[in-house]
Short mmCIF file of C-alpha atoms in Angstrom, two decimals:
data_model
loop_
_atom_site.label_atom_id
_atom_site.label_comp_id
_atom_site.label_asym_id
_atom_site.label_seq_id
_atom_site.Cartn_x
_atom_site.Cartn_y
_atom_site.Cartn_z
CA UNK A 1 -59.75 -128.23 12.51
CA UNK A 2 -59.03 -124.94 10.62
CA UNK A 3 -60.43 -125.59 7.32
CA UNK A 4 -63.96 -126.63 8.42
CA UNK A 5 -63.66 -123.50 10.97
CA UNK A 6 -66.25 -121.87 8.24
CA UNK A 7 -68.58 -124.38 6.99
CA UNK A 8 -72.03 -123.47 6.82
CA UNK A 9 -74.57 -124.41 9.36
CA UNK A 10 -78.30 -124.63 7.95
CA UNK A 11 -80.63 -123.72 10.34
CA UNK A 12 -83.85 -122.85 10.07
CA UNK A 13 -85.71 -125.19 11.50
CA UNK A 14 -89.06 -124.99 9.64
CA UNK A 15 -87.96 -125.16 6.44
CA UNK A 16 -85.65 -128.26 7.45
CA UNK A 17 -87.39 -131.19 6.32
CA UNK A 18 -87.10 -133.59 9.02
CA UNK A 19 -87.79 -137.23 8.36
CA UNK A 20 -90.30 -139.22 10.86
CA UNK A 21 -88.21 -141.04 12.51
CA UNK A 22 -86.04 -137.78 13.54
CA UNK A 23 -89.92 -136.53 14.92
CA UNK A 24 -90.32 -139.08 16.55
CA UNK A 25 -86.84 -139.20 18.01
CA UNK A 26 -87.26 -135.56 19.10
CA UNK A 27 -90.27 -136.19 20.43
CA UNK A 28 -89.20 -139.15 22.30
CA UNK A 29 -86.63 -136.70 24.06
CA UNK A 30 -89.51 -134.52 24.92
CA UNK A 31 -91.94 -136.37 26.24
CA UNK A 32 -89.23 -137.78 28.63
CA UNK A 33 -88.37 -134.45 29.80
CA UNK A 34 -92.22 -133.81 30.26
CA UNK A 35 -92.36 -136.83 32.66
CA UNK A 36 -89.07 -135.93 34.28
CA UNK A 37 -90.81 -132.62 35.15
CA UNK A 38 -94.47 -134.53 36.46
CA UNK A 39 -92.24 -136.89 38.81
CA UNK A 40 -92.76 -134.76 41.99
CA UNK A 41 -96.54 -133.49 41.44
CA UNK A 42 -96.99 -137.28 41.00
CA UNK A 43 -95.34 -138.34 43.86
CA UNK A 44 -97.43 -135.50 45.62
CA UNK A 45 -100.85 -136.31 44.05
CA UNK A 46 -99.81 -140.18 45.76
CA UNK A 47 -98.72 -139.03 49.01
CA UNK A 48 -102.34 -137.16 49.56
CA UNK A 49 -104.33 -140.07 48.02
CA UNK A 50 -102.81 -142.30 50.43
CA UNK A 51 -102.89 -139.57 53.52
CA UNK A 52 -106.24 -140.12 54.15
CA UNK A 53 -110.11 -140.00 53.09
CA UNK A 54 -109.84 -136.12 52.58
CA UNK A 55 -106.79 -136.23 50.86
CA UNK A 56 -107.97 -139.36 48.54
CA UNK A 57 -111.22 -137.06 47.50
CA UNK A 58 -109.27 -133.61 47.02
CA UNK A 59 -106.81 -135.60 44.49
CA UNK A 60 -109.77 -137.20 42.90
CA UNK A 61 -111.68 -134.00 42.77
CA UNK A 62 -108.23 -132.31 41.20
CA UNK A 63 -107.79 -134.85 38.57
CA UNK A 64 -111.45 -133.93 37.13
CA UNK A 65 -110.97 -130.31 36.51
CA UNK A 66 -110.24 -128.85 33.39
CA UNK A 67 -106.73 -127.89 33.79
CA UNK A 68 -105.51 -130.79 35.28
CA UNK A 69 -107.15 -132.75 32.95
CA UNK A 70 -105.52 -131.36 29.95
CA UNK A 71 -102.39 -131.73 31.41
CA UNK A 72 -102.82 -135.87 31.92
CA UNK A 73 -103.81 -136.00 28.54
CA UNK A 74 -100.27 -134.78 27.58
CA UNK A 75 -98.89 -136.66 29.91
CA UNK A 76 -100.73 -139.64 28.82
CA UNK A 77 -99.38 -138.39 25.12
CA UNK A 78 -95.84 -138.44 27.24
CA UNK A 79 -96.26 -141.28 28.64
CA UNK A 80 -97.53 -143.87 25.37
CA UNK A 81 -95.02 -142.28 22.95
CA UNK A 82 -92.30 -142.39 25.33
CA UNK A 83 -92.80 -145.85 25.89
CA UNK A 84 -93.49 -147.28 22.33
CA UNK A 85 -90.87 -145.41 20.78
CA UNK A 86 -88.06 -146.89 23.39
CA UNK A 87 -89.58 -149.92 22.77
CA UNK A 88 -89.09 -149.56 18.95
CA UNK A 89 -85.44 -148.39 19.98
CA UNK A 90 -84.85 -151.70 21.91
CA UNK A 91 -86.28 -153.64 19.24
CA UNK A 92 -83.52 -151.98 16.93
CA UNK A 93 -81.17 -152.43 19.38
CA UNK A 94 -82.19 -156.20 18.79
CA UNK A 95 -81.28 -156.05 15.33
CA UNK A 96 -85.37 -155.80 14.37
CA UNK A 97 -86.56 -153.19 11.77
CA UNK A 98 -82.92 -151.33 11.41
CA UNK A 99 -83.86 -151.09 7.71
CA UNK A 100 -85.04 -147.76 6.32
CA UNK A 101 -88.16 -148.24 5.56
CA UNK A 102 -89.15 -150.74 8.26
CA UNK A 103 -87.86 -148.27 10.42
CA UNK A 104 -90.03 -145.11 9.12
CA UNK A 105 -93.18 -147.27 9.51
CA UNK A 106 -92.49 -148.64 12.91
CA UNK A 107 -91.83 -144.54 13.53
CA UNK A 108 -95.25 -143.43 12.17
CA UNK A 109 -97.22 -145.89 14.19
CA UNK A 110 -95.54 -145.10 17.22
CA UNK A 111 -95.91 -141.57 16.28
CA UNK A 112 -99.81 -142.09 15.53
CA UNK A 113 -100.68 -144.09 18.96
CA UNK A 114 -99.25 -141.31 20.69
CA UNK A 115 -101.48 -139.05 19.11
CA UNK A 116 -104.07 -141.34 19.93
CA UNK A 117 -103.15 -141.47 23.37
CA UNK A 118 -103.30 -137.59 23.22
CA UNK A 119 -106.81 -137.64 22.05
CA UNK A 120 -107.90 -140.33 24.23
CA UNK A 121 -106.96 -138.64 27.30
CA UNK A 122 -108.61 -135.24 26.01
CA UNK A 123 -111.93 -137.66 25.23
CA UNK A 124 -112.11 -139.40 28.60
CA UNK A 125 -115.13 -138.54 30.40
CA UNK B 1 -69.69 -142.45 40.61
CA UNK B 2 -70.36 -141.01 36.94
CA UNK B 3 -66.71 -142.11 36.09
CA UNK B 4 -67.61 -145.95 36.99
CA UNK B 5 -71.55 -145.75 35.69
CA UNK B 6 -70.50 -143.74 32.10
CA UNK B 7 -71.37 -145.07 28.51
CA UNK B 8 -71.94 -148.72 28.35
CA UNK B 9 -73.36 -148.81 32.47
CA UNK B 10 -75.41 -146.15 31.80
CA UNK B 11 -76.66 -147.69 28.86
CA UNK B 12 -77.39 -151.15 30.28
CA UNK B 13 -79.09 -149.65 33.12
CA UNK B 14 -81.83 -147.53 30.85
CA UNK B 15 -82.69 -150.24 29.03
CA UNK B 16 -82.76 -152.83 32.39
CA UNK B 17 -84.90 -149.75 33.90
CA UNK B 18 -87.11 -149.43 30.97
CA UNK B 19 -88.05 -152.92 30.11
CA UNK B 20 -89.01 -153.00 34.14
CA UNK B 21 -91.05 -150.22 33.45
CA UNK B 22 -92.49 -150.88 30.12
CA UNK B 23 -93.89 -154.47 32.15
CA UNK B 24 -95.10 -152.24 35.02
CA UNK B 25 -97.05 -149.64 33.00
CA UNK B 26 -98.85 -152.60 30.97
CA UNK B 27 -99.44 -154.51 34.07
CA UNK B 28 -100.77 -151.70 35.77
CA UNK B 29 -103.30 -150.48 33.28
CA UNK B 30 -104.50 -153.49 32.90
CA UNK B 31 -104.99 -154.22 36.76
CA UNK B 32 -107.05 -150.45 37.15
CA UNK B 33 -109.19 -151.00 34.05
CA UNK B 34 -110.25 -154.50 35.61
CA UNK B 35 -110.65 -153.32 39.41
CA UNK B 36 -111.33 -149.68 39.36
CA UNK B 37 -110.15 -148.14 42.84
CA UNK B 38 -113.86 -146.98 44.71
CA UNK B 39 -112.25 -145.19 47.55
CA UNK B 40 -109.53 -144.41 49.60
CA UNK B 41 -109.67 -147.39 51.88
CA UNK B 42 -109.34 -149.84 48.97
CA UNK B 43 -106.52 -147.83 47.77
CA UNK B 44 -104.59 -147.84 50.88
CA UNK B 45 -105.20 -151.27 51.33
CA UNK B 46 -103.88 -152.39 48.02
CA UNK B 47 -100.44 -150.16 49.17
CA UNK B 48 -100.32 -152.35 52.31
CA UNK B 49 -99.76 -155.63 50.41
CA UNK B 50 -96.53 -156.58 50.39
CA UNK B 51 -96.23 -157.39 46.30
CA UNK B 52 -97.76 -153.97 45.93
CA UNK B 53 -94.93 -152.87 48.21
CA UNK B 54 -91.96 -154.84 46.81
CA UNK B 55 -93.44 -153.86 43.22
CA UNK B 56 -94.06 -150.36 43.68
CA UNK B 57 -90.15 -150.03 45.40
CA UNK B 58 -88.43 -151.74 42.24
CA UNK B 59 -90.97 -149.29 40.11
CA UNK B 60 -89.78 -146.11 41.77
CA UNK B 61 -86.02 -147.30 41.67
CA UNK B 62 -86.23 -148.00 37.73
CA UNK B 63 -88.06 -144.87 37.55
CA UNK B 64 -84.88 -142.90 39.28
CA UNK B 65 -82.00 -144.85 37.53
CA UNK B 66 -83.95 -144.29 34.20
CA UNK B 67 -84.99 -140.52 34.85
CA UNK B 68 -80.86 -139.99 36.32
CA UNK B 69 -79.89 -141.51 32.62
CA UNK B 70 -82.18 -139.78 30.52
CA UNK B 71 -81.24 -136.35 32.23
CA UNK B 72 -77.88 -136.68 32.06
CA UNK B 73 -77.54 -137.37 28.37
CA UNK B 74 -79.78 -134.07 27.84
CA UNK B 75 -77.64 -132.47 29.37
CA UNK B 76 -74.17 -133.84 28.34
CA UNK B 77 -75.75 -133.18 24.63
CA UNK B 78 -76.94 -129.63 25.22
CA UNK B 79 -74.50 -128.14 27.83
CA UNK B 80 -70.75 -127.35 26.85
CA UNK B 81 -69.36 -125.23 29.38
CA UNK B 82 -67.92 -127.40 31.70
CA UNK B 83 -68.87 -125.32 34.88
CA UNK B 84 -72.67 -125.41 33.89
CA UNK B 85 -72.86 -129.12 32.96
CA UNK B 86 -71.20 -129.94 36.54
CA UNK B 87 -73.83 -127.39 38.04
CA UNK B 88 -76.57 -128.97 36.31
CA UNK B 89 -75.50 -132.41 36.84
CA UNK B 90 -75.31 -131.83 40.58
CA UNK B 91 -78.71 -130.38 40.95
CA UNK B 92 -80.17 -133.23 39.04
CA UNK B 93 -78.45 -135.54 41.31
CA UNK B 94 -80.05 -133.36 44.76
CA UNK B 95 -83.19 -133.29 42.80
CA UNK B 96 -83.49 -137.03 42.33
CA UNK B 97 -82.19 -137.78 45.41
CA UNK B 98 -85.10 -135.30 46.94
CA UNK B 99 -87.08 -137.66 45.38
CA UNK B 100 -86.07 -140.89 46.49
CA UNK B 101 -86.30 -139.61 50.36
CA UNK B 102 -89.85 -138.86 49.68
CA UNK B 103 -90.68 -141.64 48.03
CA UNK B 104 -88.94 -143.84 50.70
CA UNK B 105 -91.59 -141.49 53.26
CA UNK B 106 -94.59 -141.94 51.39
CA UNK B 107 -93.70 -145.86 51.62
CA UNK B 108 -93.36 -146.17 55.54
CA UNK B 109 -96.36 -143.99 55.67
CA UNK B 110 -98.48 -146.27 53.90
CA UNK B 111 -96.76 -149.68 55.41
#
């Protein structure tokens, strides 16, 4: 233990140069806390839709301002990249794409749908 | 409990949770792209169905199990001092089990 006791640590984080598929594996962390975090206002948002007429209209009403629409387009970002990068993990986990460079490019798409996801839910009318 | 459900428990159990959920987001979006929900009647009518129900109670006990897994390796990764780690491991249990009560209420409202 003693002789490593004063190796040096690197860490400034912007000048690290991170491959994708670390990105992406940070951001897959992320977004998972994000939706972690949206659990109860989503279970909310359900229990007044279901409530009644009132309640159905005030969460429809809420979901078209601004502010709450921003925040379902990162949670739609949440949502898509969470999803296709554990997907990508379980395909790895099945042996598919472990290689290096099958591995980056499966980690850029996932990467870029999520982004399209992003703008998508920014977009939507 | 996190004695007998550690490492290779845990680890079956995300990726049993996920697939259930990766099937349930895709079947879902597909289902409210093709019949958009008009108003609240139609919505609480498509609760009342009992696939709805069976589906929606296997979706919100993935969602748990996988949320209760994903939290807990953040914070096994991130937290070292034992005392904290417990601390936050405890309130993530109350937290999720918060959850599940209200969930379970917001399904015998609606059935």
């Amino acid at each position: 233990m003693t002789p490593h006791r004063h190796r040096p640590v690197f860490f400034h984080l912007l000048q690290l140069q991170l491959p994708v598929t670390a990105l992406v594996s940070i951001a897959h962390r992320l977004s998972g806390i994000l939706l972690f975090l949206a659990l109860a206002p989503a279970i909310w948002l359900l229990e007044r839709s279901l409530a009644d007429a009132e309640g159905f209209a005030a969460v429809r009403h809420a979901l078209d301002g601004w502010p709450m629409h921003l925040a379902g387009a990162l949670l739609l970002w949440a949502l898509i990249h969470h999803l296709l990068a554990g997907l990508r993990l379980l395909l790895i986990d099945a042996e598919l794409g472990v290689e290096r460079r099958a591995a980056r490019r499966s980690a850029w798409w996932v990467g870029i749908a999520g982004l399209l996801a992003l703008g998508l839910g920014v977009l939507w009318p | 409990m996190s004695h007998q459900i550690s490492g290779l428990r845990a680890w079956m159990l995300q990726r049993l949770s996920a697939l259930y959920l990766a099937g349930y987001t895709l079947w879902a979006t597909v289902f409210f792209l093709l019949n958009p929900i008009p108003d609240h009647a139609a919505w609480h009518a498509l609760w009342t169905q009992p696939a709805m129900a069976i589906g929606a109670t296997l979706l919100f006990v993935a969602l748990l199990v996988h949320a209760w897994v994903g939290m807990r390796d953040v914070i096994l990764d991130y937290v070292r001092w034992p005392l904290l780690r417990l601390a936050l491991l405890a309130l993530l249990w109350t937290w999720l089990l918060v959850l599940a009560v209200w969930l379970v209420r917001v399904l015998i409202g609606v059935m």
